[in-house]
Amino acid sequence: MIDPAHERESRGGLLGTDRIVEPPELPRPAGVAILGATGSIGRQAARVLERHQEYFKAKVLAARSDVAGLAELAARLQPDVAVLTGPPEGGSWMPEAVEARLESVGYRGRLAVGEQALLDELSREDVHVVLNAIVGFSGIRATLAALRAGKRLALANKESLVAGGDLVARALREGGGSVLPVDSEHAGLYQCLRGWNLSEIGAMYLTCSGGPFRGKTTHDLTRVTPEEALSHPTWNMGPKITVDSATLMNKGLEVIEAHRLFGLDYSRIRVVVHPQSVVHAIVAFQDGSSLAHLALPDMENPILFALGYPRRHEDRAGTIDWNSVLDLHFEAPDTGTFRCLALAYEAGRKGGAYPCVLNAANEIAVEAFLERRLSFLGIAAVVEEVLLEDWGAHPSDLDELVEVDSTARAVAGEVVGRIGGREEAKAV
Ligand code: NAD
Ligand code: MG
């Protein structure tokens, strides 16, 4: 069943109804919590904080299981609290051992363990901005907790917004927090849209590098290996988003993310392939003018933007050399070959729990692909089959959303077992 609310544009997005609402400025230095600190975005954020100590101070660093990585970062940034949310890699809970490890590298703060401990730390008064760089749906609780606590949420964890958009909007309303996108395309859109009426946009474009398989046919993709999918031409990212970039599911999730943030109808949120990854976003206004956001492909740029807004901090990231001839190429995406993008539009338009199900099925399928239980093309096949069921009911709270997510994962697991078993569906 199509949710009519999703077809209306009047209700606006998370960032504002008529115009983008300005988030409050942060104190100097602003207290920062980095969640997913040991990941690709988390480590880049740590470098941003180290370069801008006058403006930012790490208060909380959190990771799931990489004790060595957390210890190294905690020693460098000296946050008040280091949090490990899950059992250490390959081990069971021995907080004393983790504590000893952190101390041995020179960390002087406190260790907290478990997910609840992390959520509690987010409401500390001296935390002003929460960078959620956890990967996957498991980031949803932190997204909601940060907003309920009234913090600025620098959002990299797009999956939480895709899956739980309505709940995120409610937490934002009730907690009085604010959202700044870290995803480079959305940070670019944000900059193009600042001050303009959202109703005067003709269309917004998210650019897409096309990933490592741009120009390939379905036939070419039958024997793609995880290693091939993991070698992205322009961005160096964690494994899940790298595979998502190869299938174009990442762009599909970003289309839903843009719908949630800016409130535009899906017919006006478009994707354009741009292999150089220099133009990140384009807004085409009704009067025929277009504004674009350009920056070298470097996530430290949007991370600094989301933490430091509205300031433009001087940074080490190179600016574009405008004297050299820029070769900027654009082309339409091939949604026949890269089915995940079309499936994401479909799930977004249907609304209800469909975006949550799309995300859950994709997480299961990507994991199976990386473990060589499913072929590359099998990822879209699994997502498509799971979406065939009726997922129209709107989850009204987190428990219901988690329930839908778990059910969708179970259905996706069955589909993986069935189609992944076929010889041609397995990765070679
Ligand atoms: P990654 O796999 O490199 O890192 C993931 C981090 O999340 C790790 O620190 C891990 O410990 C932590 N984590 C995982 N599950 C957790 C849990 N349940 N609780 C607490 N911590 C948990 O991933 P990444 O590439 O840094 O991506 C992180 C997020 O940012 C994703 O949502 C991704 O889509 C988004 N993003 C990434 C990039 C990029 O360039 N890497 C760009 C745009 C958006
Ligand atoms: Mg992006």
Short mmCIF file of C-alpha atoms and ligand atoms in Angstrom, two decimals:
data_model
loop_
_atom_site.label_atom_id
_atom_site.label_comp_id
_atom_site.label_asym_id
_atom_site.label_seq_id
_atom_site.Cartn_x
_atom_site.Cartn_y
_atom_site.Cartn_z
CA MET A 1 0.00 0.00 0.00
CA ILE A 2 1.40 3.40 -0.94
CA ASP A 3 1.53 5.87 1.90
CA PRO A 4 -0.05 9.09 0.61
CA ALA A 5 1.98 11.10 3.11
CA HIS A 6 5.09 10.21 1.16
CA GLU A 7 3.60 11.69 -1.98
CA ARG A 8 2.97 15.03 -0.33
CA GLU A 9 5.71 17.56 -0.32
CA SER A 10 4.12 20.00 2.04
CA ARG A 11 5.19 18.38 5.29
CA GLY A 12 8.87 19.20 4.69
CA GLY A 13 11.96 17.28 5.64
CA LEU A 14 14.02 16.92 8.76
CA LEU A 15 16.00 20.05 7.99
CA GLY A 16 13.04 22.38 7.54
CA THR A 17 9.74 22.95 5.79
CA ASP A 18 10.20 26.16 3.82
CA ARG A 19 13.89 26.76 4.32
CA ILE A 20 16.70 24.94 6.03
CA VAL A 21 16.51 25.71 9.73
CA GLU A 22 19.83 26.98 11.09
CA PRO A 23 21.21 24.78 13.88
CA PRO A 24 22.44 26.56 17.01
CA GLU A 25 26.14 27.46 17.05
CA LEU A 26 28.32 25.34 19.29
CA PRO A 27 30.60 26.52 22.08
CA ARG A 28 34.33 26.69 21.48
CA PRO A 29 35.69 24.14 21.97
CA ALA A 30 32.67 21.94 21.28
CA GLY A 31 32.52 18.58 23.04
CA VAL A 32 32.35 15.77 20.46
CA ALA A 33 31.26 12.14 20.70
CA ILE A 34 32.56 9.96 17.87
CA LEU A 35 30.58 6.74 17.48
CA GLY A 36 32.18 4.16 15.23
CA ALA A 37 35.51 5.77 16.04
CA THR A 38 37.59 2.87 14.72
CA GLY A 39 35.94 2.87 11.30
CA SER A 40 36.79 4.77 8.16
CA ILE A 41 34.71 7.87 9.00
CA GLY A 42 35.58 7.67 12.70
CA ARG A 43 39.32 7.72 12.05
CA GLN A 44 39.03 10.59 9.62
CA ALA A 45 36.99 12.48 12.24
CA ALA A 46 39.76 11.83 14.78
CA ARG A 47 42.26 13.48 12.43
CA VAL A 48 39.93 16.46 11.98
CA LEU A 49 39.73 16.90 15.77
CA GLU A 50 43.50 16.67 16.12
CA ARG A 51 43.97 19.44 13.58
CA HIS A 52 41.36 21.70 15.18
CA GLN A 53 41.89 21.35 18.92
CA GLU A 54 40.93 24.95 19.49
CA TYR A 55 37.43 24.22 18.22
CA PHE A 56 36.74 20.58 19.15
CA LYS A 57 37.44 18.33 22.12
CA ALA A 58 36.72 14.59 22.05
CA LYS A 59 34.57 13.68 25.04
CA VAL A 60 33.38 10.21 24.03
CA LEU A 61 34.90 7.69 21.62
CA ALA A 62 32.96 4.50 20.91
CA ALA A 63 33.61 1.35 18.93
CA ARG A 64 32.06 -2.08 18.85
CA SER A 65 34.88 -4.61 19.20
CA ASP A 66 38.24 -3.29 17.98
CA VAL A 67 40.04 -2.87 21.31
CA ALA A 68 43.44 -2.11 19.79
CA GLY A 69 41.96 0.53 17.51
CA LEU A 70 39.97 2.12 20.33
CA ALA A 71 43.02 2.13 22.62
CA GLU A 72 45.17 3.86 20.02
CA LEU A 73 42.55 6.54 19.36
CA ALA A 74 41.80 7.01 23.08
CA ALA A 75 45.50 7.56 23.77
CA ARG A 76 45.72 10.15 21.00
CA LEU A 77 42.51 12.08 21.71
CA GLN A 78 42.18 11.50 25.48
CA PRO A 79 38.34 11.55 25.61
CA ASP A 80 36.72 11.45 29.06
CA VAL A 81 35.09 8.13 28.18
CA ALA A 82 36.02 5.33 25.79
CA VAL A 83 33.14 2.94 25.11
CA LEU A 84 33.20 -0.60 23.79
CA THR A 85 29.65 -1.62 22.90
CA GLY A 86 30.15 -5.28 22.03
CA PRO A 87 32.50 -8.07 23.10
CA PRO A 88 36.11 -7.57 21.94
CA GLU A 89 37.07 -9.14 18.61
CA GLY A 90 37.50 -12.88 19.05
CA GLY A 91 37.00 -12.65 22.83
CA SER A 92 34.40 -12.50 25.54
CA TRP A 93 33.81 -9.70 28.06
CA MET A 94 36.73 -9.03 30.35
CA PRO A 95 36.45 -5.31 30.99
CA GLU A 96 39.55 -5.39 33.24
CA ALA A 97 41.65 -6.67 30.35
CA VAL A 98 40.30 -3.96 28.06
CA GLU A 99 40.94 -1.35 30.75
CA ALA A 100 44.50 -2.59 31.19
CA ARG A 101 45.06 -2.37 27.46
CA LEU A 102 43.80 1.21 27.34
CA GLU A 103 45.97 2.18 30.30
CA SER A 104 49.04 0.51 28.84
CA VAL A 105 48.97 2.83 25.83
CA GLY A 106 48.62 5.94 28.00
CA TYR A 107 44.86 6.56 28.04
CA ARG A 108 43.93 8.42 31.22
CA GLY A 109 40.12 8.47 30.96
CA ARG A 110 37.38 5.99 31.87
CA LEU A 111 36.17 2.86 30.08
CA ALA A 112 32.44 2.12 29.72
CA VAL A 113 31.04 -1.06 28.21
CA GLY A 114 27.80 -1.99 26.47
CA GLU A 115 25.33 -0.19 24.24
CA GLN A 116 23.29 1.31 27.07
CA ALA A 117 26.42 2.87 28.53
CA LEU A 118 27.08 4.52 25.18
CA LEU A 119 23.54 5.88 24.94
CA ASP A 120 23.80 7.27 28.48
CA GLU A 121 27.04 9.08 27.68
CA LEU A 122 25.38 10.92 24.80
CA SER A 123 23.28 13.01 27.16
CA ARG A 124 26.35 14.39 29.00
CA GLU A 125 26.15 18.15 29.23
CA ASP A 126 29.64 18.60 27.83
CA VAL A 127 28.80 16.66 24.65
CA HIS A 128 27.53 19.14 22.08
CA VAL A 129 27.81 17.20 18.86
CA VAL A 130 27.44 13.48 18.22
CA LEU A 131 29.06 12.10 15.09
CA ASN A 132 27.22 8.88 14.35
CA ALA A 133 29.60 6.88 12.15
CA ILE A 134 28.34 3.45 13.20
CA VAL A 135 27.64 1.26 10.18
CA GLY A 136 24.19 -0.18 9.53
CA PHE A 137 20.80 -0.26 11.26
CA SER A 138 22.50 -0.83 14.62
CA GLY A 139 23.21 2.91 14.66
CA ILE A 140 19.51 3.76 15.12
CA ARG A 141 19.50 3.88 18.93
CA ALA A 142 22.39 6.32 18.98
CA THR A 143 20.73 8.53 16.35
CA LEU A 144 17.53 8.68 18.40
CA ALA A 145 19.34 9.15 21.74
CA ALA A 146 21.46 12.03 20.42
CA LEU A 147 18.41 13.88 19.09
CA ARG A 148 16.31 13.21 22.17
CA ALA A 149 19.13 14.65 24.25
CA GLY A 150 18.96 17.81 22.12
CA LYS A 151 22.42 17.41 20.55
CA ARG A 152 23.68 18.33 17.12
CA LEU A 153 23.76 15.03 15.22
CA ALA A 154 26.46 14.89 12.55
CA LEU A 155 24.95 12.01 10.64
CA ALA A 156 27.08 9.58 8.65
CA ASN A 157 24.96 6.55 9.61
CA LYS A 158 22.44 6.98 6.78
CA GLU A 159 20.90 3.56 7.47
CA SER A 160 19.25 4.84 10.66
CA LEU A 161 17.54 7.66 8.80
CA VAL A 162 16.51 5.42 5.90
CA ALA A 163 15.05 2.73 8.15
CA GLY A 164 13.62 4.87 10.91
CA GLY A 165 12.84 8.21 9.23
CA ASP A 166 9.58 8.89 11.07
CA LEU A 167 11.07 8.02 14.44
CA VAL A 168 14.11 10.18 13.76
CA ALA A 169 11.83 13.09 12.85
CA ARG A 170 9.90 12.62 16.09
CA ALA A 171 13.08 12.46 18.20
CA LEU A 172 14.29 15.66 16.54
CA ARG A 173 11.01 17.43 17.26
CA GLU A 174 10.77 16.25 20.83
CA GLY A 175 14.40 16.63 21.84
CA GLY A 176 15.12 19.91 20.10
CA GLY A 177 18.38 18.67 18.59
CA SER A 178 19.58 19.34 15.05
CA VAL A 179 20.93 17.31 12.14
CA LEU A 180 23.90 18.10 9.89
CA PRO A 181 24.55 15.57 7.14
CA VAL A 182 28.04 14.08 6.83
CA ASP A 183 27.31 12.18 3.64
CA SER A 184 29.17 14.28 1.07
CA GLU A 185 26.24 14.62 -1.35
CA HIS A 186 23.85 15.76 1.35
CA ALA A 187 26.40 18.11 2.87
CA GLY A 188 26.73 19.53 -0.65
CA LEU A 189 22.96 19.88 -1.06
CA TYR A 190 22.76 21.55 2.32
CA GLN A 191 25.28 24.16 1.20
CA CYS A 192 23.48 24.78 -2.11
CA LEU A 193 20.12 25.14 -0.36
CA ARG A 194 21.03 27.37 2.54
CA GLY A 195 18.76 30.43 2.39
CA TRP A 196 16.64 29.31 -0.56
CA ASN A 197 13.00 28.30 -0.54
CA LEU A 198 12.77 24.54 -0.74
CA SER A 199 9.53 24.90 -2.73
CA GLU A 200 11.43 26.64 -5.54
CA ILE A 201 13.65 23.70 -6.32
CA GLY A 202 13.04 22.04 -9.67
CA ALA A 203 15.14 18.97 -8.89
CA MET A 204 18.11 17.94 -6.80
CA TYR A 205 20.88 15.69 -8.10
CA LEU A 206 23.06 13.38 -6.09
CA THR A 207 26.21 12.49 -7.94
CA CYS A 208 27.48 8.94 -7.99
CA SER A 209 30.95 7.78 -9.01
CA GLY A 210 29.40 4.72 -10.64
CA GLY A 211 31.67 2.48 -8.55
CA PRO A 212 34.16 -0.04 -9.90
CA PHE A 213 31.68 -1.58 -12.37
CA ARG A 214 30.48 1.48 -14.24
CA GLY A 215 29.73 0.59 -17.85
CA LYS A 216 29.55 -3.16 -17.19
CA THR A 217 26.62 -5.30 -18.32
CA THR A 218 24.68 -7.79 -16.23
CA HIS A 219 26.58 -10.53 -18.04
CA ASP A 220 29.93 -8.96 -17.04
CA LEU A 221 28.84 -8.93 -13.40
CA THR A 222 27.97 -12.61 -13.02
CA ARG A 223 31.39 -13.55 -11.65
CA VAL A 224 32.35 -10.49 -9.62
CA THR A 225 34.39 -11.32 -6.49
CA PRO A 226 34.29 -9.48 -3.14
CA GLU A 227 37.86 -8.29 -3.82
CA GLU A 228 36.77 -6.64 -7.08
CA ALA A 229 33.73 -5.06 -5.44
CA LEU A 230 35.89 -3.76 -2.60
CA SER A 231 38.25 -1.77 -4.83
CA HIS A 232 36.47 1.54 -5.24
CA PRO A 233 37.96 3.98 -7.78
CA THR A 234 37.60 7.26 -5.85
CA TRP A 235 36.67 6.66 -2.19
CA ASN A 236 38.37 4.60 0.52
CA MET A 237 35.57 3.43 2.83
CA GLY A 238 34.43 0.61 5.12
CA PRO A 239 33.51 -2.72 3.43
CA LYS A 240 29.70 -2.44 3.66
CA ILE A 241 29.41 0.98 2.03
CA THR A 242 32.04 0.01 -0.55
CA VAL A 243 29.90 -2.92 -1.70
CA ASP A 244 26.84 -0.64 -1.58
CA SER A 245 28.70 1.75 -3.87
CA ALA A 246 29.42 -1.05 -6.32
CA THR A 247 25.75 -2.15 -6.47
CA LEU A 248 24.49 1.49 -6.38
CA MET A 249 22.48 0.62 -3.27
CA ASN A 250 24.49 3.33 -1.53
CA LYS A 251 23.00 5.86 -3.92
CA GLY A 252 19.57 4.34 -3.40
CA LEU A 253 19.90 4.76 0.37
CA GLU A 254 21.08 8.31 -0.26
CA VAL A 255 17.99 9.09 -2.35
CA ILE A 256 15.81 8.08 0.61
CA GLU A 257 18.13 10.00 2.95
CA ALA A 258 17.70 13.13 0.77
CA HIS A 259 13.91 12.69 0.77
CA ARG A 260 13.99 12.52 4.56
CA LEU A 261 16.31 15.47 5.00
CA PHE A 262 14.89 17.89 2.45
CA GLY A 263 11.28 16.66 2.09
CA LEU A 264 11.22 16.63 -1.71
CA ASP A 265 9.13 14.16 -3.65
CA TYR A 266 11.10 11.27 -5.14
CA SER A 267 10.36 12.44 -8.68
CA ARG A 268 12.56 15.47 -7.96
CA ILE A 269 15.46 13.64 -6.35
CA ARG A 270 17.71 12.34 -9.10
CA VAL A 271 20.99 10.55 -9.50
CA VAL A 272 23.66 11.38 -12.02
CA VAL A 273 26.83 9.36 -12.55
CA HIS A 274 29.97 11.49 -12.29
CA PRO A 275 33.12 9.36 -12.13
CA GLN A 276 35.52 12.10 -10.94
CA SER A 277 33.62 12.61 -7.63
CA VAL A 278 34.39 16.32 -7.61
CA VAL A 279 30.84 17.61 -8.01
CA HIS A 280 28.91 16.15 -5.07
CA ALA A 281 25.48 17.67 -5.49
CA ILE A 282 23.52 19.92 -7.81
CA VAL A 283 20.33 21.84 -7.14
CA ALA A 284 18.38 22.93 -10.22
CA PHE A 285 15.97 25.74 -9.31
CA GLN A 286 12.72 26.52 -11.08
CA ASP A 287 14.14 29.63 -12.75
CA GLY A 288 16.70 27.65 -14.71
CA SER A 289 19.70 28.32 -12.43
CA SER A 290 21.63 25.43 -10.97
CA LEU A 291 23.96 25.53 -7.97
CA ALA A 292 26.52 22.80 -7.50
CA HIS A 293 28.83 21.85 -4.66
CA LEU A 294 32.39 20.95 -5.62
CA ALA A 295 35.24 19.69 -3.47
CA LEU A 296 38.01 17.15 -3.85
CA PRO A 297 36.83 13.66 -2.86
CA ASP A 298 37.84 13.64 0.80
CA MET A 299 35.39 12.83 3.62
CA GLU A 300 37.31 15.01 6.08
CA ASN A 301 35.76 17.96 4.27
CA PRO A 302 32.08 17.13 5.03
CA ILE A 303 33.03 15.85 8.49
CA LEU A 304 34.59 19.21 9.35
CA PHE A 305 31.60 20.96 7.78
CA ALA A 306 29.09 19.06 9.95
CA LEU A 307 31.08 19.55 13.15
CA GLY A 308 32.07 23.14 12.56
CA TYR A 309 29.00 24.64 10.83
CA PRO A 310 28.50 27.53 10.24
CA ARG A 311 32.24 28.21 10.34
CA ARG A 312 34.51 27.50 7.37
CA HIS A 313 37.67 26.33 9.08
CA GLU A 314 40.96 26.58 7.28
CA ASP A 315 42.04 23.02 6.64
CA ARG A 316 44.73 20.95 5.04
CA ALA A 317 42.43 19.47 2.39
CA GLY A 318 43.55 20.76 -0.96
CA THR A 319 41.24 23.02 -2.92
CA ILE A 320 40.47 22.32 -6.53
CA ASP A 321 43.12 23.60 -8.92
CA TRP A 322 40.99 25.87 -11.08
CA ASN A 323 43.88 26.55 -13.45
CA SER A 324 44.04 22.98 -14.63
CA VAL A 325 41.35 21.94 -17.04
CA LEU A 326 38.70 20.05 -15.12
CA ASP A 327 37.32 17.11 -16.99
CA LEU A 328 33.89 16.66 -15.47
CA HIS A 329 31.82 13.92 -17.00
CA PHE A 330 28.15 13.18 -16.29
CA GLU A 331 25.90 10.36 -17.46
CA ALA A 332 22.63 8.71 -16.49
CA PRO A 333 22.78 5.68 -14.16
CA ASP A 334 22.08 2.25 -15.63
CA THR A 335 19.27 1.07 -13.35
CA GLY A 336 18.64 -1.98 -15.54
CA THR A 337 22.04 -3.40 -14.61
CA PHE A 338 22.27 -1.82 -11.17
CA ARG A 339 18.84 -2.85 -9.91
CA CYS A 340 19.43 -1.77 -6.32
CA LEU A 341 18.98 1.88 -7.23
CA ALA A 342 15.57 1.22 -8.80
CA LEU A 343 14.56 -0.92 -5.81
CA ALA A 344 15.43 1.86 -3.40
CA TYR A 345 13.26 4.36 -5.29
CA GLU A 346 10.44 1.84 -5.21
CA ALA A 347 10.80 1.21 -1.48
CA GLY A 348 11.05 4.94 -0.76
CA ARG A 349 7.92 5.71 -2.75
CA LYS A 350 5.94 2.96 -1.04
CA GLY A 351 6.93 4.28 2.38
CA GLY A 352 5.69 2.44 5.48
CA ALA A 353 8.27 -0.10 6.55
CA TYR A 354 9.60 -0.65 3.01
CA PRO A 355 12.75 1.48 3.42
CA CYS A 356 13.57 -0.39 6.65
CA VAL A 357 13.06 -3.70 4.86
CA LEU A 358 15.16 -2.60 1.88
CA ASN A 359 18.00 -1.74 4.23
CA ALA A 360 17.71 -4.92 6.31
CA ALA A 361 17.62 -7.20 3.26
CA ASN A 362 20.58 -5.36 1.80
CA GLU A 363 22.65 -5.72 4.99
CA ILE A 364 22.03 -9.48 5.01
CA ALA A 365 22.75 -9.83 1.30
CA VAL A 366 25.97 -7.79 1.45
CA GLU A 367 27.22 -9.85 4.38
CA ALA A 368 26.45 -13.05 2.45
CA PHE A 369 28.25 -11.70 -0.62
CA LEU A 370 31.35 -10.80 1.41
CA GLU A 371 31.30 -14.31 2.90
CA ARG A 372 30.97 -15.78 -0.62
CA ARG A 373 27.56 -17.30 0.07
CA LEU A 374 25.89 -15.11 -2.54
CA SER A 375 26.87 -13.66 -5.90
CA PHE A 376 27.15 -9.96 -6.59
CA LEU A 377 23.96 -10.00 -8.69
CA GLY A 378 22.32 -12.03 -5.94
CA ILE A 379 22.34 -8.92 -3.69
CA ALA A 380 19.67 -7.17 -5.81
CA ALA A 381 17.81 -10.45 -6.28
CA VAL A 382 17.54 -10.97 -2.51
CA VAL A 383 16.41 -7.40 -1.86
CA GLU A 384 13.85 -7.57 -4.65
CA GLU A 385 12.35 -10.81 -3.40
CA VAL A 386 12.10 -9.63 0.21
CA LEU A 387 10.36 -6.42 -0.91
CA LEU A 388 7.66 -8.49 -2.66
CA GLU A 389 6.00 -9.20 0.70
CA ASP A 390 3.54 -6.72 2.21
CA TRP A 391 5.48 -4.31 4.45
CA GLY A 392 3.01 -1.43 4.35
CA ALA A 393 2.35 -1.07 8.10
CA HIS A 394 4.02 1.94 9.72
CA PRO A 395 6.18 1.05 12.72
CA SER A 396 5.07 3.46 15.42
CA ASP A 397 7.93 3.02 17.85
CA LEU A 398 11.44 1.60 18.04
CA ASP A 399 10.28 -1.85 19.21
CA GLU A 400 8.02 -2.18 16.16
CA LEU A 401 10.78 -0.98 13.85
CA VAL A 402 13.27 -3.45 15.34
CA GLU A 403 10.67 -6.18 14.90
CA VAL A 404 10.25 -5.34 11.20
CA ASP A 405 14.01 -5.19 10.75
CA SER A 406 14.46 -8.64 12.36
CA THR A 407 11.64 -10.18 10.32
CA ALA A 408 13.06 -8.77 7.10
CA ARG A 409 16.52 -10.10 8.02
CA ALA A 410 15.06 -13.55 8.63
CA VAL A 411 13.24 -13.52 5.27
CA ALA A 412 16.39 -12.28 3.53
CA GLY A 413 18.40 -15.06 5.20
CA GLU A 414 16.00 -17.66 3.79
CA VAL A 415 16.25 -16.16 0.32
CA VAL A 416 20.05 -16.12 0.52
CA GLY A 417 19.99 -19.78 1.55
CA ARG A 418 17.76 -20.65 -1.40
CA ILE A 419 19.29 -18.65 -4.24
CA GLY A 420 22.82 -18.55 -2.84
CA GLY A 421 22.90 -22.33 -3.09
CA ARG A 422 22.61 -22.21 -6.86
CA GLU A 423 25.96 -22.54 -8.54
CA GLU A 424 25.57 -19.50 -10.78
CA ALA A 425 24.56 -17.33 -7.81
CA LYS A 426 27.74 -18.04 -5.84
CA ALA A 427 30.74 -15.80 -6.05
CA VAL A 428 33.71 -17.51 -7.70
P1 NAD B 1 33.38 1.09 8.92
O1 NAD B 1 32.95 -0.31 8.72
O2 NAD B 1 34.74 1.49 8.48
O3 NAD B 1 33.27 1.47 10.48
C1 NAD B 1 32.14 1.15 11.23
C2 NAD B 1 32.34 1.55 12.68
O4 NAD B 1 31.12 1.29 13.36
C3 NAD B 1 33.43 0.79 13.42
O5 NAD B 1 34.09 1.69 14.28
C4 NAD B 1 32.66 -0.22 14.28
O6 NAD B 1 33.32 -0.53 15.49
C5 NAD B 1 31.40 0.57 14.57
N1 NAD B 1 30.23 -0.24 14.87
C6 NAD B 1 29.64 -1.19 14.09
N2 NAD B 1 28.56 -1.68 14.70
C7 NAD B 1 28.45 -1.01 15.88
C8 NAD B 1 27.55 -1.07 16.97
N3 NAD B 1 26.52 -1.92 16.95
N4 NAD B 1 27.75 -0.23 18.01
C9 NAD B 1 28.79 0.63 18.02
N5 NAD B 1 29.69 0.71 17.03
C10 NAD B 1 29.51 -0.09 15.99
O7 NAD B 1 32.27 2.00 8.25
P2 NAD B 1 32.42 3.46 7.58
O8 NAD B 1 32.83 3.34 6.16
O9 NAD B 1 33.20 4.36 8.48
O10 NAD B 1 30.89 3.94 7.54
C11 NAD B 1 30.22 4.34 8.71
C12 NAD B 1 28.89 4.98 8.32
O11 NAD B 1 29.16 6.18 7.58
C13 NAD B 1 28.02 4.11 7.41
O12 NAD B 1 26.68 4.31 7.73
C14 NAD B 1 28.30 4.65 6.02
O13 NAD B 1 27.22 4.47 5.14
C15 NAD B 1 28.51 6.13 6.32
N6 NAD B 1 29.34 6.82 5.33
C16 NAD B 1 30.62 6.43 5.14
C17 NAD B 1 31.41 7.09 4.20
C18 NAD B 1 32.87 6.70 4.02
O14 NAD B 1 33.56 7.36 3.24
N7 NAD B 1 33.38 5.68 4.69
C19 NAD B 1 30.87 8.12 3.45
C20 NAD B 1 29.55 8.49 3.67
C21 NAD B 1 28.79 7.84 4.62
MG MG B 2 27.66 9.65 -0.07
#
